[in-house]
Amino acid sequence: MGDDRSQSPLFILVRPRREAFDYGILPFLASNVNPTLFLSNLKNDFRSSLKIDASVLSDKLKVSKDRACFIIETIASILPDGVKLDDRGVVDVDHLILFLYLQNYKRMAPCRINKDSPAVSDVWPSISAFDKCISLDSPRQFLRSNSRHFIPSQADEDIHQLSYLQKNIANMLTLLLEPGEEKNRDSLVSILDRFEHLGILIQFFKDGHEEIPLRQAISFFLNSDENKPNLSDHVTRISEWVLHNIDVSLECSCHKVTEKENGQLNASDGSSNQTRNFVVSSPLPDVVECMSKISVVKKEHDLKGSSVKVMNCYDSVIYLLAPLKYATISGCSDSTVVLGAVGKTVRVEGCERLQIIMAAKRVCVINCRECIYYMGVNERPVFLGDNHKLQVAPYNTFYSQLNEHINQVSLNVNINRWNEPLVLGMTDLHDVSHSAGIDDVEAETPTCIDPQLFAKFVIPDWYRKESKDTPQSIEANPFVLPEKYTNNLMKIDMALDNVQQTFRDTQLAEENKRELIYSLHLHFKEWLYASGNVRQLYCLQDDCRLEQGLAQVRI
């Protein structure tokens, strides 16, 4: 392998596109049928068209029109940058075929090794009856029954995904050919166009560092091929080349993980050093995990990439005030999560008693209970799996960079479909606890929050840094509130103003005034401790002092 690399002017490593695997697996599309045979027949049905709309897709897949639209929207959300769907809401046939093939991928399931330790049971809630409704490989269930050490890392997931591609890439490449094209390969341009669709699932990196388009990578390969194959051999040669690069990438990734687990760098092994130098250095998702009874704040300069994951957090408040493309909230309970602006997809899965505030293009909720979603969302929020006692509400907060972040990810603040939930059934065919033969049953529809219970969520002043002309007010909310919610906020503000005015107008002696102030402070302090909010106050103060210190260092 080392000799091949030295002769080639270009060394390519492959990485699975995490967006496709993290946000492109839909519970209701898994199937036990042979995917290659099924999709080959399906593509034959699409022979007369290169683009498919929701009506045709609904008819061919025998799913509802809503589900067909959701499939097309999901494909749009995971396409590589620069590749967009037609404005008419249609999907490219080859992207659709690869997306449907991906539905037979099974996520990496954690191993059950240790029973609950006293330390874990002291921190995490006990298992509830609701756990029976959640997939056995849910992160929340896994964390409750195992130590943190055995949670799969991103590197583990990458290896698992590469292994899947290694086993299935040949079938995928076969499906990309036009019906009958395998006998009439008369256009290299056509071949490259077809294979370029693989970009929805994999990424190519030049020398392991610089991402390059698939077409460019294949062109480099063809130009450097000394055998100069005939046009009829191009498909076979390209297929072998793609598989070879996946094999090499898988070997590199496994080698790196083994080194890390063993805590050693084998400097004496020249081939190991060379392999290690070519490990893909693309940014990983920022991960906030296993937080308990704490507050965490991350802003734009704290995040390395455009994707975040909040996993297995309990009784915590998480602020992620940044422009993002993707966000995952998984296995969290009794917590509050505040997201900045998310330009593609937010996925919330396996959460309990969670409050989440988000401005996003689209939202997908799977297997959650007793959660409240405060949303500014451009597409209908989708609810999959077995959800219970969920509430939806309009967006309810503001911070100084919010409008800037919304513009960066191209959200439309004039569209907010928070109160149009799309419920697509309870059956999750990716859930190993799902029994074969059980049909979809009607799922609970989330309810809109009572306007009397709706309130603004105030982000602490030391993180907003607003100027005097940008107050935290109703008008500061970039999304228009329905009238009944606006009226309730105005009532709350008026009641507070009346109380303040009453105190100002009350004629009290100086000593009595001090006693009143002391009594108010005492009751407020008691409320802080009783509600647990005092912990958040201390956490945020410490973070603020640290940030001020770092700012002085930067100056």
mmCIF file of N, CA and C in Angstrom, residues 194-280:
data_model
loop_
_atom_site.group_PDB
_atom_site.id
_atom_site.type_symbol
_atom_site.label_atom_id
_atom_site.label_comp_id
_atom_site.label_asym_id
_atom_site.label_seq_id
_atom_site.Cartn_x
_atom_site.Cartn_y
_atom_site.Cartn_z
ATOM 1 N N ARG A 194 -23.104 10.680 -12.874
ATOM 2 C CA ARG A 194 -23.806 9.708 -12.049
ATOM 3 C C ARG A 194 -23.053 9.457 -10.744
ATOM 4 N N PHE A 195 -21.741 9.240 -10.855
ATOM 5 C CA PHE A 195 -20.964 8.921 -9.665
ATOM 6 C C PHE A 195 -20.836 10.111 -8.723
ATOM 7 N N GLU A 196 -20.993 11.307 -9.271
ATOM 8 C CA GLU A 196 -20.869 12.497 -8.431
ATOM 9 C C GLU A 196 -21.956 12.548 -7.363
ATOM 10 N N HIS A 197 -23.049 11.840 -7.580
ATOM 11 C CA HIS A 197 -24.120 11.812 -6.589
ATOM 12 C C HIS A 197 -23.693 11.132 -5.295
ATOM 13 N N LEU A 198 -22.602 10.370 -5.334
ATOM 14 C CA LEU A 198 -22.093 9.754 -4.104
ATOM 15 C C LEU A 198 -21.732 10.793 -3.057
ATOM 16 N N GLY A 199 -21.575 12.038 -3.481
ATOM 17 C CA GLY A 199 -21.225 13.104 -2.544
ATOM 18 C C GLY A 199 -22.239 13.296 -1.439
ATOM 19 N N ILE A 200 -23.450 12.748 -1.598
ATOM 20 C CA ILE A 200 -24.437 12.846 -0.521
ATOM 21 C C ILE A 200 -24.062 11.950 0.649
ATOM 22 N N LEU A 201 -23.210 10.936 0.396
ATOM 23 C CA LEU A 201 -22.858 9.962 1.434
ATOM 24 C C LEU A 201 -21.395 10.004 1.850
ATOM 25 N N ILE A 202 -20.503 10.407 0.959
ATOM 26 C CA ILE A 202 -19.079 10.352 1.274
ATOM 27 C C ILE A 202 -18.386 11.635 0.847
ATOM 28 N N GLN A 203 -17.258 11.908 1.485
ATOM 29 C CA GLN A 203 -16.407 13.044 1.158
ATOM 30 C C GLN A 203 -15.004 12.539 0.857
ATOM 31 N N PHE A 204 -14.336 13.203 -0.085
ATOM 32 C CA PHE A 204 -12.971 12.844 -0.450
ATOM 33 C C PHE A 204 -12.018 13.950 -0.008
ATOM 34 N N PHE A 205 -10.883 13.538 0.547
ATOM 35 C CA PHE A 205 -9.900 14.491 1.043
ATOM 36 C C PHE A 205 -8.545 14.231 0.396
ATOM 37 N N LYS A 206 -8.005 15.263 -0.219
ATOM 38 C CA LYS A 206 -6.684 15.194 -0.842
ATOM 39 C C LYS A 206 -5.619 15.182 0.241
ATOM 40 N N ASP A 207 -4.780 14.143 0.228
ATOM 41 C CA ASP A 207 -3.733 13.969 1.237
ATOM 42 C C ASP A 207 -4.298 13.986 2.652
ATOM 43 N N GLY A 208 -5.578 13.642 2.785
ATOM 44 C CA GLY A 208 -6.192 13.532 4.098
ATOM 45 C C GLY A 208 -6.572 14.848 4.733
ATOM 46 N N HIS A 209 -6.395 15.987 4.026
ATOM 47 C CA HIS A 209 -6.620 17.283 4.664
ATOM 48 C C HIS A 209 -7.581 18.172 3.876
ATOM 49 N N GLU A 210 -7.371 18.296 2.572
ATOM 50 C CA GLU A 210 -8.138 19.241 1.765
ATOM 51 C C GLU A 210 -9.276 18.521 1.056
ATOM 52 N N GLU A 211 -10.510 18.917 1.366
ATOM 53 C CA GLU A 211 -11.648 18.276 0.719
ATOM 54 C C GLU A 211 -11.705 18.673 -0.748
ATOM 55 N N ILE A 212 -11.947 17.696 -1.609
ATOM 56 C CA ILE A 212 -12.063 17.957 -3.041
ATOM 57 C C ILE A 212 -13.336 17.301 -3.560
ATOM 58 N N PRO A 213 -13.940 17.871 -4.627
ATOM 59 C CA PRO A 213 -15.151 17.271 -5.190
ATOM 60 C C PRO A 213 -14.875 15.873 -5.727
ATOM 61 N N LEU A 214 -15.898 15.041 -5.700
ATOM 62 C CA LEU A 214 -15.756 13.668 -6.174
ATOM 63 C C LEU A 214 -15.332 13.634 -7.638
ATOM 64 N N ARG A 215 -15.918 14.494 -8.465
ATOM 65 C CA ARG A 215 -15.556 14.522 -9.889
ATOM 66 C C ARG A 215 -14.071 14.815 -10.066
ATOM 67 N N GLN A 216 -13.566 15.769 -9.278
ATOM 68 C CA GLN A 216 -12.147 16.115 -9.379
ATOM 69 C C GLN A 216 -11.265 14.956 -8.931
ATOM 70 N N ALA A 217 -11.665 14.276 -7.852
ATOM 71 C CA ALA A 217 -10.875 13.143 -7.361
ATOM 72 C C ALA A 217 -10.826 12.027 -8.399
ATOM 73 N N ILE A 218 -11.969 11.732 -9.028
ATOM 74 C CA ILE A 218 -12.001 10.677 -10.041
ATOM 75 C C ILE A 218 -11.189 11.084 -11.263
ATOM 76 N N SER A 219 -11.261 12.367 -11.644
ATOM 77 C CA SER A 219 -10.483 12.839 -12.789
ATOM 78 C C SER A 219 -8.995 12.679 -12.541
ATOM 79 N N PHE A 220 -8.540 13.009 -11.317
ATOM 80 C CA PHE A 220 -7.139 12.799 -10.967
ATOM 81 C C PHE A 220 -6.771 11.328 -11.147
ATOM 82 N N PHE A 221 -7.660 10.462 -10.698
ATOM 83 C CA PHE A 221 -7.383 9.024 -10.790
ATOM 84 C C PHE A 221 -7.280 8.575 -12.245
ATOM 85 N N LEU A 222 -8.238 8.995 -13.080
ATOM 86 C CA LEU A 222 -8.228 8.563 -14.473
ATOM 87 C C LEU A 222 -7.010 9.094 -15.217
ATOM 88 N N ASN A 223 -6.632 10.344 -14.925
ATOM 89 C CA ASN A 223 -5.481 10.932 -15.612
ATOM 90 C C ASN A 223 -4.169 10.298 -15.189
ATOM 91 N N SER A 224 -4.134 9.762 -13.953
ATOM 92 C CA SER A 224 -2.893 9.165 -13.456
ATOM 93 C C SER A 224 -2.828 7.660 -13.703
ATOM 94 N N ASP A 225 -3.906 7.095 -14.271
ATOM 95 C CA ASP A 225 -3.946 5.652 -14.504
ATOM 96 C C ASP A 225 -3.082 5.313 -15.715
ATOM 97 N N GLU A 226 -1.975 4.623 -15.485
ATOM 98 C CA GLU A 226 -1.047 4.292 -16.557
ATOM 99 C C GLU A 226 -1.656 3.328 -17.572
ATOM 100 N N ASN A 227 -2.651 2.547 -17.161
ATOM 101 C CA ASN A 227 -3.233 1.558 -18.068
ATOM 102 C C ASN A 227 -4.138 2.184 -19.124
ATOM 103 N N LYS A 228 -4.598 3.423 -18.873
ATOM 104 C CA LYS A 228 -5.478 4.114 -19.800
ATOM 105 C C LYS A 228 -6.590 3.191 -20.308
ATOM 106 N N PRO A 229 -7.512 2.817 -19.438
ATOM 107 C CA PRO A 229 -8.534 1.839 -19.830
ATOM 108 C C PRO A 229 -9.458 2.379 -20.911
ATOM 109 N N ASN A 230 -10.088 1.458 -21.623
ATOM 110 C CA ASN A 230 -11.099 1.845 -22.587
ATOM 111 C C ASN A 230 -12.289 2.437 -21.854
ATOM 112 N N LEU A 231 -13.082 3.184 -22.599
ATOM 113 C CA LEU A 231 -14.240 3.829 -21.988
ATOM 114 C C LEU A 231 -15.168 2.806 -21.341
ATOM 115 N N SER A 232 -15.284 1.636 -21.960
ATOM 116 C CA SER A 232 -16.178 0.610 -21.428
ATOM 117 C C SER A 232 -15.707 0.070 -20.086
ATOM 118 N N ASP A 233 -14.424 0.286 -19.737
ATOM 119 C CA ASP A 233 -13.889 -0.215 -18.471
ATOM 120 C C ASP A 233 -13.889 0.837 -17.366
ATOM 121 N N HIS A 234 -14.301 2.046 -17.692
ATOM 122 C CA HIS A 234 -14.213 3.130 -16.710
ATOM 123 C C HIS A 234 -15.025 2.833 -15.454
ATOM 124 N N VAL A 235 -16.241 2.335 -15.617
ATOM 125 C CA VAL A 235 -17.105 2.104 -14.459
ATOM 126 C C VAL A 235 -16.459 1.115 -13.503
ATOM 127 N N THR A 236 -15.951 0.025 -14.044
ATOM 128 C CA THR A 236 -15.306 -0.977 -13.197
ATOM 129 C C THR A 236 -14.087 -0.400 -12.499
ATOM 130 N N ARG A 237 -13.267 0.346 -13.243
ATOM 131 C CA ARG A 237 -12.046 0.912 -12.671
ATOM 132 C C ARG A 237 -12.372 1.929 -11.579
ATOM 133 N N ILE A 238 -13.359 2.772 -11.834
ATOM 134 C CA ILE A 238 -13.735 3.781 -10.843
ATOM 135 C C ILE A 238 -14.306 3.112 -9.600
ATOM 136 N N SER A 239 -15.126 2.092 -9.796
ATOM 137 C CA SER A 239 -15.702 1.382 -8.655
ATOM 138 C C SER A 239 -14.611 0.767 -7.792
ATOM 139 N N GLU A 240 -13.637 0.136 -8.435
ATOM 140 C CA GLU A 240 -12.528 -0.466 -7.690
ATOM 141 C C GLU A 240 -11.720 0.597 -6.961
ATOM 142 N N TRP A 241 -11.544 1.741 -7.610
ATOM 143 C CA TRP A 241 -10.764 2.829 -7.004
ATOM 144 C C TRP A 241 -11.474 3.388 -5.768
ATOM 145 N N VAL A 242 -12.795 3.603 -5.861
ATOM 146 C CA VAL A 242 -13.554 4.112 -4.717
ATOM 147 C C VAL A 242 -13.481 3.128 -3.554
ATOM 148 N N LEU A 243 -13.684 1.850 -3.837
ATOM 149 C CA LEU A 243 -13.629 0.838 -2.786
ATOM 150 C C LEU A 243 -12.239 0.763 -2.162
ATOM 151 N N HIS A 244 -11.196 0.875 -2.993
ATOM 152 C CA HIS A 244 -9.825 0.846 -2.460
ATOM 153 C C HIS A 244 -9.598 1.998 -1.483
ATOM 154 N N ASN A 245 -10.080 3.188 -1.834
ATOM 155 C CA ASN A 245 -9.880 4.339 -0.952
ATOM 156 C C ASN A 245 -10.677 4.211 0.337
ATOM 157 N N ILE A 246 -11.837 3.576 0.267
ATOM 158 C CA ILE A 246 -12.591 3.315 1.496
ATOM 159 C C ILE A 246 -11.826 2.335 2.374
ATOM 160 N N ASP A 247 -11.252 1.295 1.765
ATOM 161 C CA ASP A 247 -10.455 0.322 2.524
ATOM 162 C C ASP A 247 -9.289 1.002 3.231
ATOM 163 N N VAL A 248 -8.569 1.849 2.497
ATOM 164 C CA VAL A 248 -7.416 2.545 3.080
ATOM 165 C C VAL A 248 -7.863 3.465 4.209
ATOM 166 N N SER A 249 -8.963 4.190 3.996
ATOM 167 C CA SER A 249 -9.463 5.118 5.016
ATOM 168 C C SER A 249 -9.895 4.373 6.265
ATOM 169 N N LEU A 250 -10.533 3.224 6.085
ATOM 170 C CA LEU A 250 -10.963 2.423 7.228
ATOM 171 C C LEU A 250 -9.758 1.919 8.011
ATOM 172 N N GLU A 251 -8.724 1.495 7.299
ATOM 173 C CA GLU A 251 -7.504 1.034 7.962
ATOM 174 C C GLU A 251 -6.858 2.170 8.755
ATOM 175 N N CYS A 252 -6.794 3.357 8.151
ATOM 176 C CA CYS A 252 -6.204 4.510 8.839
ATOM 177 C C CYS A 252 -6.989 4.858 10.101
ATOM 178 N N SER A 253 -8.316 4.872 9.989
ATOM 179 C CA SER A 253 -9.146 5.236 11.137
ATOM 180 C C SER A 253 -9.015 4.219 12.258
ATOM 181 N N CYS A 254 -9.034 2.940 11.915
ATOM 182 C CA CYS A 254 -8.887 1.897 12.936
ATOM 183 C C CYS A 254 -7.523 1.989 13.606
ATOM 184 N N HIS A 255 -6.486 2.264 12.823
ATOM 185 C CA HIS A 255 -5.135 2.383 13.373
ATOM 186 C C HIS A 255 -5.062 3.540 14.367
ATOM 187 N N LYS A 256 -5.696 4.661 14.003
ATOM 188 C CA LYS A 256 -5.660 5.836 14.877
ATOM 189 C C LYS A 256 -6.385 5.564 16.189
ATOM 190 N N VAL A 257 -7.559 4.916 16.117
ATOM 191 C CA VAL A 257 -8.318 4.610 17.329
ATOM 192 C C VAL A 257 -7.551 3.641 18.212
ATOM 193 N N THR A 258 -6.916 2.645 17.605
ATOM 194 C CA THR A 258 -6.135 1.673 18.378
ATOM 195 C C THR A 258 -4.990 2.353 19.106
ATOM 196 N N GLU A 259 -4.306 3.252 18.417
ATOM 197 C CA GLU A 259 -3.213 3.996 19.052
ATOM 198 C C GLU A 259 -3.715 4.806 20.238
ATOM 199 N N LYS A 260 -4.863 5.455 20.043
ATOM 200 C CA LYS A 260 -5.403 6.293 21.112
ATOM 201 C C LYS A 260 -5.804 5.457 22.310
ATOM 202 N N GLU A 261 -6.446 4.310 22.064
ATOM 203 C CA GLU A 261 -6.872 3.449 23.169
ATOM 204 C C GLU A 261 -5.684 2.866 23.916
ATOM 205 N N ASN A 262 -4.622 2.548 23.186
ATOM 206 C CA ASN A 262 -3.435 1.981 23.825
ATOM 207 C C ASN A 262 -2.541 3.044 24.445
ATOM 208 N N GLY A 263 -2.840 4.316 24.122
ATOM 209 C CA GLY A 263 -2.051 5.410 24.689
ATOM 210 C C GLY A 263 -0.618 5.408 24.235
ATOM 211 N N GLN A 264 -0.387 4.998 23.001
ATOM 212 C CA GLN A 264 0.993 4.935 22.535
ATOM 213 C C GLN A 264 1.066 5.375 21.086
ATOM 214 N N LEU A 265 2.189 5.971 20.728
ATOM 215 C CA LEU A 265 2.491 6.355 19.365
ATOM 216 C C LEU A 265 3.726 5.578 18.940
ATOM 217 N N ASN A 266 3.565 4.656 18.034
ATOM 218 C CA ASN A 266 4.649 3.759 17.658
ATOM 219 C C ASN A 266 5.596 4.473 16.706
ATOM 220 N N ALA A 267 6.483 5.288 17.271
ATOM 221 C CA ALA A 267 7.356 6.128 16.468
ATOM 222 C C ALA A 267 8.344 5.321 15.648
ATOM 223 N N SER A 268 8.647 4.110 16.057
ATOM 224 C CA SER A 268 9.627 3.311 15.341
ATOM 225 C C SER A 268 9.055 2.672 14.085
ATOM 226 N N ASP A 269 7.759 2.689 13.949
ATOM 227 C CA ASP A 269 7.108 2.056 12.806
ATOM 228 C C ASP A 269 6.867 3.098 11.728
ATOM 229 N N GLY A 270 7.683 3.081 10.680
ATOM 230 C CA GLY A 270 7.585 4.105 9.650
ATOM 231 C C GLY A 270 6.249 4.101 8.950
ATOM 232 N N SER A 271 5.712 2.922 8.655
ATOM 233 C CA SER A 271 4.428 2.854 7.963
ATOM 234 C C SER A 271 3.316 3.402 8.826
ATOM 235 N N SER A 272 3.395 3.185 10.153
ATOM 236 C CA SER A 272 2.376 3.714 11.057
ATOM 237 C C SER A 272 2.413 5.227 11.062
ATOM 238 N N ASN A 273 3.627 5.794 11.079
ATOM 239 C CA ASN A 273 3.747 7.245 11.061
ATOM 240 C C ASN A 273 3.136 7.810 9.794
ATOM 241 N N GLN A 274 3.406 7.170 8.648
ATOM 242 C CA GLN A 274 2.872 7.660 7.392
ATOM 243 C C GLN A 274 1.355 7.581 7.378
ATOM 244 N N THR A 275 0.816 6.468 7.862
ATOM 245 C CA THR A 275 -0.636 6.323 7.936
ATOM 246 C C THR A 275 -1.247 7.371 8.838
ATOM 247 N N ARG A 276 -0.587 7.604 9.978
ATOM 248 C CA ARG A 276 -1.121 8.545 10.943
ATOM 249 C C ARG A 276 -1.171 9.958 10.359
ATOM 250 N N ASN A 277 -0.194 10.302 9.526
ATOM 251 C CA ASN A 277 -0.147 11.634 8.951
ATOM 252 C C ASN A 277 -1.292 11.882 7.987
ATOM 253 N N PHE A 278 -1.904 10.807 7.474
ATOM 254 C CA PHE A 278 -2.934 10.968 6.470
ATOM 255 C C PHE A 278 -4.341 10.797 7.020
ATOM 256 N N VAL A 279 -4.494 10.774 8.341
ATOM 257 C CA VAL A 279 -5.834 10.679 8.910
ATOM 258 C C VAL A 279 -6.596 11.968 8.621
ATOM 259 N N VAL A 280 -7.846 11.828 8.176
ATOM 260 C CA VAL A 280 -8.646 12.989 7.800
ATOM 261 C C VAL A 280 -8.760 13.958 8.962
#
